[in-house]
PDB file of C-alpha atoms and ligand atoms in Angstrom:
ATOM      1  CA  MET A   1      21.130 -80.626 -35.971  1.00 41.00           C
ATOM      2  CA  ALA A   2      17.552 -81.396 -35.235  1.00 45.00           C
ATOM      3  CA  LEU A   3      16.106 -77.900 -35.518  1.00 53.00           C
ATOM      4  CA  GLN A   4      17.740 -77.137 -38.855  1.00 53.00           C
ATOM      5  CA  LYS A   5      15.466 -76.715 -41.721  1.00 60.00           C
ATOM      6  CA  GLU A   6      15.713 -78.418 -45.052  1.00 61.00           C
ATOM      7  CA  GLY A   7      15.396 -76.578 -48.392  1.00 56.00           C
ATOM      8  CA  PRO A   8      12.391 -77.124 -50.640  1.00 59.00           C
ATOM      9  CA  VAL A   9      11.919 -80.513 -52.116  1.00 56.00           C
ATOM     10  CA  GLY A  10      13.358 -80.781 -55.669  1.00 52.00           C
ATOM     11  CA  GLY A  11      12.671 -83.800 -57.999  1.00 52.00           C
ATOM     12  CA  GLU A  12      10.827 -85.992 -55.787  1.00 63.00           C
ATOM     13  CA  GLY A  13       7.891 -83.350 -55.315  1.00 82.00           C
ATOM     14  CA  PRO A  14       4.936 -82.831 -57.553  1.00 90.00           C
ATOM     15  CA  THR A  15       5.732 -81.241 -61.024  1.00 92.00           C
ATOM     16  CA  SER A  16       2.514 -78.864 -60.832  1.00 95.00           C
ATOM     17  CA  PHE A  17       0.419 -77.188 -58.479  1.00 96.00           C
ATOM     18  CA  SER A  18      -2.845 -75.170 -58.742  1.00 97.00           C
ATOM     19  CA  PHE A  19      -5.189 -73.761 -55.948  1.00 98.00           C
ATOM     20  CA  ASP A  20      -8.174 -75.636 -55.630  1.00 98.00           C
ATOM     21  CA  ALA A  21     -11.721 -74.021 -55.460  1.00 98.00           C
ATOM     22  CA  GLU A  22     -11.769 -73.772 -51.584  1.00 98.00           C
ATOM     23  CA  SER A  23      -8.322 -72.053 -51.676  1.00 98.00           C
ATOM     24  CA  GLU A  24      -9.425 -69.835 -54.648  1.00 98.00           C
ATOM     25  CA  ALA A  25     -12.283 -68.631 -52.643  1.00 98.00           C
ATOM     26  CA  GLU A  26     -10.051 -67.473 -49.687  1.00 98.00           C
ATOM     27  CA  ILE A  27      -7.158 -65.784 -51.928  1.00 98.00           C
ATOM     28  CA  PRO A  28      -9.291 -62.383 -52.319  1.00 97.00           C
ATOM     29  CA  GLN A  29     -10.126 -62.168 -48.744  1.00 97.00           C
ATOM     30  CA  ILE A  30      -6.513 -62.645 -47.850  1.00 98.00           C
ATOM     31  CA  LEU A  31      -5.150 -60.162 -50.368  1.00 97.00           C
ATOM     32  CA  ALA A  32      -7.777 -57.653 -49.406  1.00 96.00           C
ATOM     33  CA  LYS A  33      -6.142 -57.414 -45.997  1.00 96.00           C
ATOM     34  CA  TYR A  34      -3.188 -55.688 -47.318  1.00 96.00           C
ATOM     35  CA  PRO A  35      -2.746 -52.044 -48.868  1.00 95.00           C
ATOM     36  CA  PRO A  36      -2.369 -51.677 -52.495  1.00 91.00           C
ATOM     37  CA  GLY A  37       1.110 -52.483 -53.655  1.00 91.00           C
ATOM     38  CA  LYS A  38       1.812 -54.493 -50.360  1.00 94.00           C
ATOM     39  CA  GLN A  39       0.502 -57.892 -51.270  1.00 92.00           C
ATOM     40  CA  ALA A  40       3.907 -59.251 -50.965  1.00 94.00           C
ATOM     41  CA  SER A  41       3.113 -59.613 -47.284  1.00 96.00           C
ATOM     42  CA  ALA A  42       0.457 -62.193 -48.113  1.00 98.00           C
ATOM     43  CA  VAL A  43       3.267 -64.753 -48.577  1.00 98.00           C
ATOM     44  CA  LEU A  44       2.676 -66.279 -45.116  1.00 98.00           C
ATOM     45  CA  PRO A  45      -1.131 -66.761 -45.420  1.00 98.00           C
ATOM     46  CA  LEU A  46      -0.690 -68.295 -48.819  1.00 98.00           C
ATOM     47  CA  LEU A  47       1.951 -70.634 -47.634  1.00 98.00           C
ATOM     48  CA  TYR A  48      -0.581 -71.744 -44.782  1.00 98.00           C
ATOM     49  CA  LEU A  49      -3.385 -71.963 -47.417  1.00 98.00           C
ATOM     50  CA  VAL A  50      -1.056 -74.423 -49.551  1.00 98.00           C
ATOM     51  CA  GLN A  51      -0.388 -76.423 -46.580  1.00 97.00           C
ATOM     52  CA  ARG A  52      -4.044 -76.807 -45.640  1.00 97.00           C
ATOM     53  CA  GLN A  53      -5.011 -77.652 -49.278  1.00 98.00           C
ATOM     54  CA  MET A  54      -2.097 -80.330 -49.517  1.00 97.00           C
ATOM     55  CA  ALA A  55      -3.647 -81.879 -46.236  1.00 96.00           C
ATOM     56  CA  ARG A  56      -6.935 -81.976 -47.705  1.00 96.00           C
ATOM     57  CA  ALA A  57      -5.803 -83.441 -50.966  1.00 96.00           C
ATOM     58  CA  SER A  58      -3.100 -85.734 -49.884  1.00 94.00           C
ATOM     59  CA  GLY A  59      -3.393 -86.158 -46.188  1.00 93.00           C
ATOM     60  CA  SER A  60       0.089 -84.475 -45.830  1.00 95.00           C
ATOM     61  CA  ALA A  61       0.399 -80.825 -44.807  1.00 96.00           C
ATOM     62  CA  TRP A  62       3.464 -79.633 -46.659  1.00 96.00           C
ATOM     63  CA  VAL A  63       4.551 -76.964 -49.292  1.00 97.00           C
ATOM     64  CA  PRO A  64       5.881 -78.338 -52.521  1.00 96.00           C
ATOM     65  CA  ARG A  65       8.336 -76.129 -54.443  1.00 96.00           C
ATOM     66  CA  VAL A  66       5.892 -75.894 -57.211  1.00 97.00           C
ATOM     67  CA  ALA A  67       3.437 -74.400 -54.871  1.00 98.00           C
ATOM     68  CA  MET A  68       5.851 -71.836 -53.742  1.00 97.00           C
ATOM     69  CA  ASP A  69       6.384 -70.930 -57.332  1.00 97.00           C
ATOM     70  CA  GLU A  70       2.617 -70.500 -57.901  1.00 98.00           C
ATOM     71  CA  ILE A  71       2.506 -68.114 -54.822  1.00 98.00           C
ATOM     72  CA  ALA A  72       5.324 -66.080 -56.287  1.00 98.00           C
ATOM     73  CA  ARG A  73       3.542 -65.756 -59.595  1.00 97.00           C
ATOM     74  CA  ARG A  74       0.329 -64.866 -58.013  1.00 97.00           C
ATOM     75  CA  LEU A  75       2.043 -62.018 -55.886  1.00 97.00           C
ATOM     76  CA  GLY A  76       4.453 -60.872 -58.694  1.00 96.00           C
ATOM     77  CA  LEU A  77       7.473 -61.883 -56.604  1.00 96.00           C
ATOM     78  CA  ALA A  78      10.860 -63.752 -57.532  1.00 97.00           C
ATOM     79  CA  PRO A  79      10.303 -67.367 -56.440  1.00 97.00           C
ATOM     80  CA  ILE A  80      13.409 -66.833 -54.025  1.00 97.00           C
ATOM     81  CA  ARG A  81      11.378 -64.453 -52.066  1.00 97.00           C
ATOM     82  CA  VAL A  82       8.916 -67.120 -51.198  1.00 97.00           C
ATOM     83  CA  TYR A  83      11.450 -69.955 -50.637  1.00 96.00           C
ATOM     84  CA  GLU A  84      13.334 -67.760 -48.134  1.00 96.00           C
ATOM     85  CA  VAL A  85      10.137 -67.343 -46.120  1.00 97.00           C
ATOM     86  CA  ALA A  86       8.982 -71.094 -46.329  1.00 96.00           C
ATOM     87  CA  THR A  87      12.398 -72.461 -45.395  1.00 95.00           C
ATOM     88  CA  PHE A  88      12.900 -69.985 -42.481  1.00 95.00           C
ATOM     89  CA  TYR A  89       9.800 -70.810 -40.451  1.00 93.00           C
ATOM     90  CA  LEU A  90       9.580 -74.066 -38.788  1.00 89.00           C
ATOM     91  CA  MET A  91       5.571 -74.184 -39.298  1.00 90.00           C
ATOM     92  CA  PHE A  92       5.997 -74.630 -43.044  1.00 95.00           C
ATOM     93  CA  ASN A  93       6.801 -78.155 -44.034  1.00 95.00           C
ATOM     94  CA  THR A  94       9.127 -78.280 -47.008  1.00 95.00           C
ATOM     95  CA  ARG A  95       8.904 -81.997 -47.100  1.00 94.00           C
ATOM     96  CA  PRO A  96       5.986 -84.480 -47.021  1.00 95.00           C
ATOM     97  CA  VAL A  97       4.942 -85.249 -43.489  1.00 96.00           C
ATOM     98  CA  GLY A  98       2.754 -87.924 -41.847  1.00 97.00           C
ATOM     99  CA  LYS A  99      -1.080 -87.422 -41.259  1.00 95.00           C
ATOM    100  CA  TYR A 100      -0.249 -86.478 -37.927  1.00 96.00           C
ATOM    101  CA  HIS A 101       2.876 -84.239 -37.488  1.00 97.00           C
ATOM    102  CA  LEU A 102       4.139 -84.622 -33.878  1.00 98.00           C
ATOM    103  CA  GLN A 103       6.010 -81.427 -32.832  1.00 98.00           C
ATOM    104  CA  VAL A 104       7.673 -82.000 -29.486  1.00 98.00           C
ATOM    105  CA  CYS A 105       9.152 -79.072 -27.577  1.00 98.00           C
ATOM    106  CA  THR A 106      12.485 -79.858 -26.025  1.00 98.00           C
ATOM    107  CA  THR A 107      13.439 -76.255 -24.885  1.00 98.00           C
ATOM    108  CA  THR A 108      14.386 -75.825 -21.234  1.00 98.00           C
ATOM    109  CA  PRO A 109      10.927 -75.300 -19.537  1.00 98.00           C
ATOM    110  CA  CYS A 110       9.730 -78.638 -21.231  1.00 98.00           C
ATOM    111  CA  TRP A 111      13.041 -80.303 -20.603  1.00 98.00           C
ATOM    112  CA  LEU A 112      12.850 -79.567 -16.933  1.00 98.00           C
ATOM    113  CA  ARG A 113       9.178 -80.895 -16.819  1.00 97.00           C
ATOM    114  CA  GLY A 114       9.951 -84.208 -18.867  1.00 98.00           C
ATOM    115  CA  SER A 115      10.086 -83.642 -22.449  1.00 98.00           C
ATOM    116  CA  GLU A 116      12.663 -86.414 -22.762  1.00 98.00           C
ATOM    117  CA  GLU A 117       9.923 -88.698 -21.561  1.00 98.00           C
ATOM    118  CA  VAL A 118       7.677 -87.267 -24.033  1.00 98.00           C
ATOM    119  CA  VAL A 119      10.064 -88.034 -26.902  1.00 98.00           C
ATOM    120  CA  LYS A 120      10.778 -91.578 -25.757  1.00 98.00           C
ATOM    121  CA  ALA A 121       6.959 -92.425 -25.542  1.00 98.00           C
ATOM    122  CA  CYS A 122       6.427 -90.804 -29.187  1.00 98.00           C
ATOM    123  CA  ARG A 123       9.185 -93.028 -30.438  1.00 98.00           C
ATOM    124  CA  GLU A 124       7.889 -96.219 -28.583  1.00 98.00           C
ATOM    125  CA  ALA A 125       4.453 -95.583 -29.821  1.00 98.00           C
ATOM    126  CA  THR A 126       5.169 -94.958 -33.393  1.00 98.00           C
ATOM    127  CA  GLY A 127       8.321 -96.762 -34.090  1.00 97.00           C
ATOM    128  CA  ILE A 128      10.078 -93.546 -35.250  1.00 98.00           C
ATOM    129  CA  LYS A 129      13.831 -93.638 -34.372  1.00 96.00           C
ATOM    130  CA  ASP A 130      14.940 -90.194 -35.339  1.00 95.00           C
ATOM    131  CA  TRP A 131      13.690 -86.672 -35.946  1.00 96.00           C
ATOM    132  CA  LYS A 132      12.077 -85.850 -39.172  1.00 94.00           C
ATOM    133  CA  GLU A 133      11.423 -89.526 -39.692  1.00 96.00           C
ATOM    134  CA  THR A 134       7.883 -90.875 -40.947  1.00 97.00           C
ATOM    135  CA  SER A 135       6.425 -93.925 -39.262  1.00 97.00           C
ATOM    136  CA  ALA A 136       6.228 -97.085 -41.577  1.00 96.00           C
ATOM    137  CA  ASP A 137       2.467 -96.788 -41.677  1.00 95.00           C
ATOM    138  CA  GLY A 138       2.696 -93.223 -42.828  1.00 95.00           C
ATOM    139  CA  LEU A 139       0.571 -91.655 -39.891  1.00 97.00           C
ATOM    140  CA  PHE A 140       3.135 -90.059 -37.952  1.00 98.00           C
ATOM    141  CA  THR A 141       6.288 -87.695 -38.368  1.00 98.00           C
ATOM    142  CA  MET A 142       8.228 -86.386 -35.529  1.00 98.00           C
ATOM    143  CA  THR A 143       9.929 -83.019 -35.367  1.00 97.00           C
ATOM    144  CA  GLU A 144      11.840 -81.369 -32.561  1.00 97.00           C
ATOM    145  CA  VAL A 145      10.836 -77.701 -32.094  1.00 96.00           C
ATOM    146  CA  GLU A 146      11.888 -74.720 -29.926  1.00 95.00           C
ATOM    147  CA  CYS A 147       9.567 -73.257 -27.400  1.00 97.00           C
ATOM    148  CA  LEU A 148       5.743 -73.347 -28.444  1.00 97.00           C
ATOM    149  CA  GLY A 149       4.899 -70.530 -26.106  1.00 97.00           C
ATOM    150  CA  ALA A 150       2.955 -72.754 -23.693  1.00 97.00           C
ATOM    151  CA  CYS A 151       5.650 -73.439 -21.155  1.00 97.00           C
ATOM    152  CA  VAL A 152       3.498 -72.853 -18.234  1.00 95.00           C
ATOM    153  CA  ASN A 153       1.806 -76.253 -19.012  1.00 97.00           C
ATOM    154  CA  ALA A 154       4.988 -77.886 -20.052  1.00 97.00           C
ATOM    155  CA  PRO A 155       5.806 -80.292 -21.554  1.00 98.00           C
ATOM    156  CA  VAL A 156       4.038 -79.710 -24.742  1.00 98.00           C
ATOM    157  CA  LEU A 157       3.308 -81.981 -27.731  1.00 98.00           C
ATOM    158  CA  GLN A 158       1.742 -80.394 -30.743  1.00 98.00           C
ATOM    159  CA  VAL A 159      -0.166 -82.544 -33.067  1.00 97.00           C
ATOM    160  CA  ASN A 160      -0.862 -80.758 -36.463  1.00 94.00           C
ATOM    161  CA  ASP A 161      -2.421 -77.372 -35.175  1.00 93.00           C
ATOM    162  CA  ASP A 162      -3.304 -78.446 -31.757  1.00 96.00           C
ATOM    163  CA  TYR A 163      -1.355 -78.280 -28.265  1.00 97.00           C
ATOM    164  CA  TYR A 164      -1.484 -80.983 -25.929  1.00 98.00           C
ATOM    165  CA  GLU A 165       0.022 -79.919 -22.535  1.00 98.00           C
ATOM    166  CA  ASP A 166       1.178 -81.471 -19.356  1.00 97.00           C
ATOM    167  CA  MET A 167       2.130 -84.456 -21.208  1.00 98.00           C
ATOM    168  CA  ASP A 168       3.748 -87.555 -19.675  1.00 98.00           C
ATOM    169  CA  ALA A 169       4.518 -90.921 -21.289  1.00 98.00           C
ATOM    170  CA  GLU A 170       1.055 -92.518 -20.276  1.00 98.00           C
ATOM    171  CA  ARG A 171      -0.664 -89.530 -21.955  1.00 97.00           C
ATOM    172  CA  VAL A 172       1.443 -89.403 -25.045  1.00 98.00           C
ATOM    173  CA  LYS A 173       0.867 -93.156 -25.491  1.00 97.00           C
ATOM    174  CA  ALA A 174      -2.932 -92.973 -25.010  1.00 97.00           C
ATOM    175  CA  LEU A 175      -3.027 -90.070 -27.605  1.00 97.00           C
ATOM    176  CA  ILE A 176      -1.128 -91.821 -30.173  1.00 97.00           C
ATOM    177  CA  GLU A 177      -3.210 -94.875 -29.792  1.00 97.00           C
ATOM    178  CA  THR A 178      -6.436 -93.078 -30.302  1.00 96.00           C
ATOM    179  CA  LEU A 179      -4.902 -91.268 -33.410  1.00 96.00           C
ATOM    180  CA  LYS A 180      -4.022 -94.698 -34.710  1.00 96.00           C
ATOM    181  CA  ARG A 181      -7.532 -96.054 -34.224  1.00 95.00           C
ATOM    182  CA  GLY A 182      -9.178 -92.847 -35.495  1.00 92.00           C
ATOM    183  CA  GLY A 183     -10.917 -92.556 -32.422  1.00 85.00           C
ATOM    184  CA  GLU A 184     -12.192 -89.347 -30.835  1.00 88.00           C
ATOM    185  CA  LEU A 185      -9.332 -87.100 -29.558  1.00 85.00           C
ATOM    186  CA  PRO A 186      -9.164 -85.394 -26.205  1.00 86.00           C
ATOM    187  CA  ARG A 187      -9.900 -81.611 -26.321  1.00 92.00           C
ATOM    188  CA  PRO A 188      -6.610 -79.803 -26.727  1.00 96.00           C
ATOM    189  CA  GLY A 189      -4.844 -77.951 -23.875  1.00 96.00           C
ATOM    190  CA  SER A 190      -3.915 -79.167 -20.591  1.00 96.00           C
ATOM    191  CA  MET A 191      -4.145 -83.107 -20.173  1.00 95.00           C
ATOM    192  CA  ALA A 192      -4.016 -82.674 -16.390  1.00 93.00           C
ATOM    193  CA  GLY A 193      -7.134 -80.796 -16.419  1.00 90.00           C
ATOM    194  CA  ARG A 194      -6.060 -77.401 -15.599  1.00 89.00           C
ATOM    195  CA  GLN A 195      -8.340 -74.527 -16.430  1.00 85.00           C
ATOM    196  CA  ALA A 196      -6.233 -72.975 -19.220  1.00 88.00           C
ATOM    197  CA  SER A 197      -2.856 -72.193 -17.455  1.00 88.00           C
ATOM    198  CA  ALA A 198      -4.048 -71.962 -14.174  1.00 87.00           C
ATOM    199  CA  PRO A 199      -2.135 -73.611 -11.459  1.00 87.00           C
ATOM    200  CA  GLU A 200      -2.858 -77.459 -10.945  1.00 82.00           C
ATOM    201  CA  GLY A 201      -5.732 -77.994  -8.529  1.00 81.00           C
ATOM    202  CA  GLY A 202      -7.432 -74.769  -9.775  1.00 80.00           C
ATOM    203  CA  PRO A 203      -7.055 -70.868  -9.816  1.00 80.00           C
ATOM    204  CA  ASN A 204      -5.685 -69.311  -6.739  1.00 83.00           C
ATOM    205  CA  THR A 205      -6.126 -65.718  -7.746  1.00 82.00           C
ATOM    206  CA  LEU A 206      -9.415 -63.862  -8.783  1.00 79.00           C
ATOM    207  CA  THR A 207     -11.329 -66.681  -7.108  1.00 79.00           C
ATOM    208  CA  SER A 208     -14.177 -64.485  -5.702  1.00 75.00           C
ATOM    209  CA  LEU A 209     -16.512 -62.087  -7.669  1.00 57.00           C
ATOM    210  CA  SER A 210     -15.045 -59.135  -5.624  1.00 56.00           C
ATOM    211  CA  PHE A 211     -15.618 -56.809  -8.559  1.00 51.00           C
ATOM    212  CA  GLU A 212     -19.189 -57.577  -8.401  1.00 52.00           C
ATOM    213  CA  LYS A 213     -19.380 -56.663  -4.756  1.00 52.00           C
ATOM    214  CA  ALA A 214     -17.396 -53.407  -5.321  1.00 49.00           C
ATOM    215  CA  ARG A 215     -20.050 -52.045  -7.690  1.00 48.00           C
TER     216      ARG A 215
HETATM  217  S1  LIG B   1       9.707 -74.399 -23.551  1.00 91.38           S
HETATM  218 FE1  LIG B   1       8.231 -75.807 -24.346  1.00 91.38          FE
HETATM  219  S2  LIG B   1       6.484 -74.559 -24.633  1.00 91.38           S
HETATM  220 FE2  LIG B   1       8.023 -73.204 -23.986  1.00 91.38          FE
END
């Protein structure tokens, strides 16, 4: 089952974790968003904080189990309360991933618009054979995901935190080659040049400034 999440890493993960100075500076701001006694709700932003710190420190955006334990300690929770959140949401990686996490949407709108071609192109360009695999050079991990909420510009490929939309085989291969070279990435969004999610060829509503005339 490609979309099934795995549990937290046990023995192969790091044996200790502490927040670095950059993360520590953010923690009070995060906690201040919740009323007294409701700091347990900060589990999600703290998991994101860990994932960003791991990416900075190791090049792999993931959440080791010892970091979940540290979040539990900070928030005064039983560790299981953090594990159950981290293992439920696909956006938290409970295993190490490559520097570039390729998340390919294969839900119906993307499938109808060519996600199979996107998957094939990702595999050919990275050498990855199966979901959740990391390429031999450690640069890429491929994950199959459900709807990313950008169906209008399907098919969608998410690279780390960015969406690349209106993808086809050629665009996927060009993007992956750029990532390999460490070159400048195209701006995220529609690779077909749409304005946001307007129809291809340009907007066909609200095309005049009629509201100005109506004044
Ligand atoms: S189905 Fe792929 S973004 Fe919605």
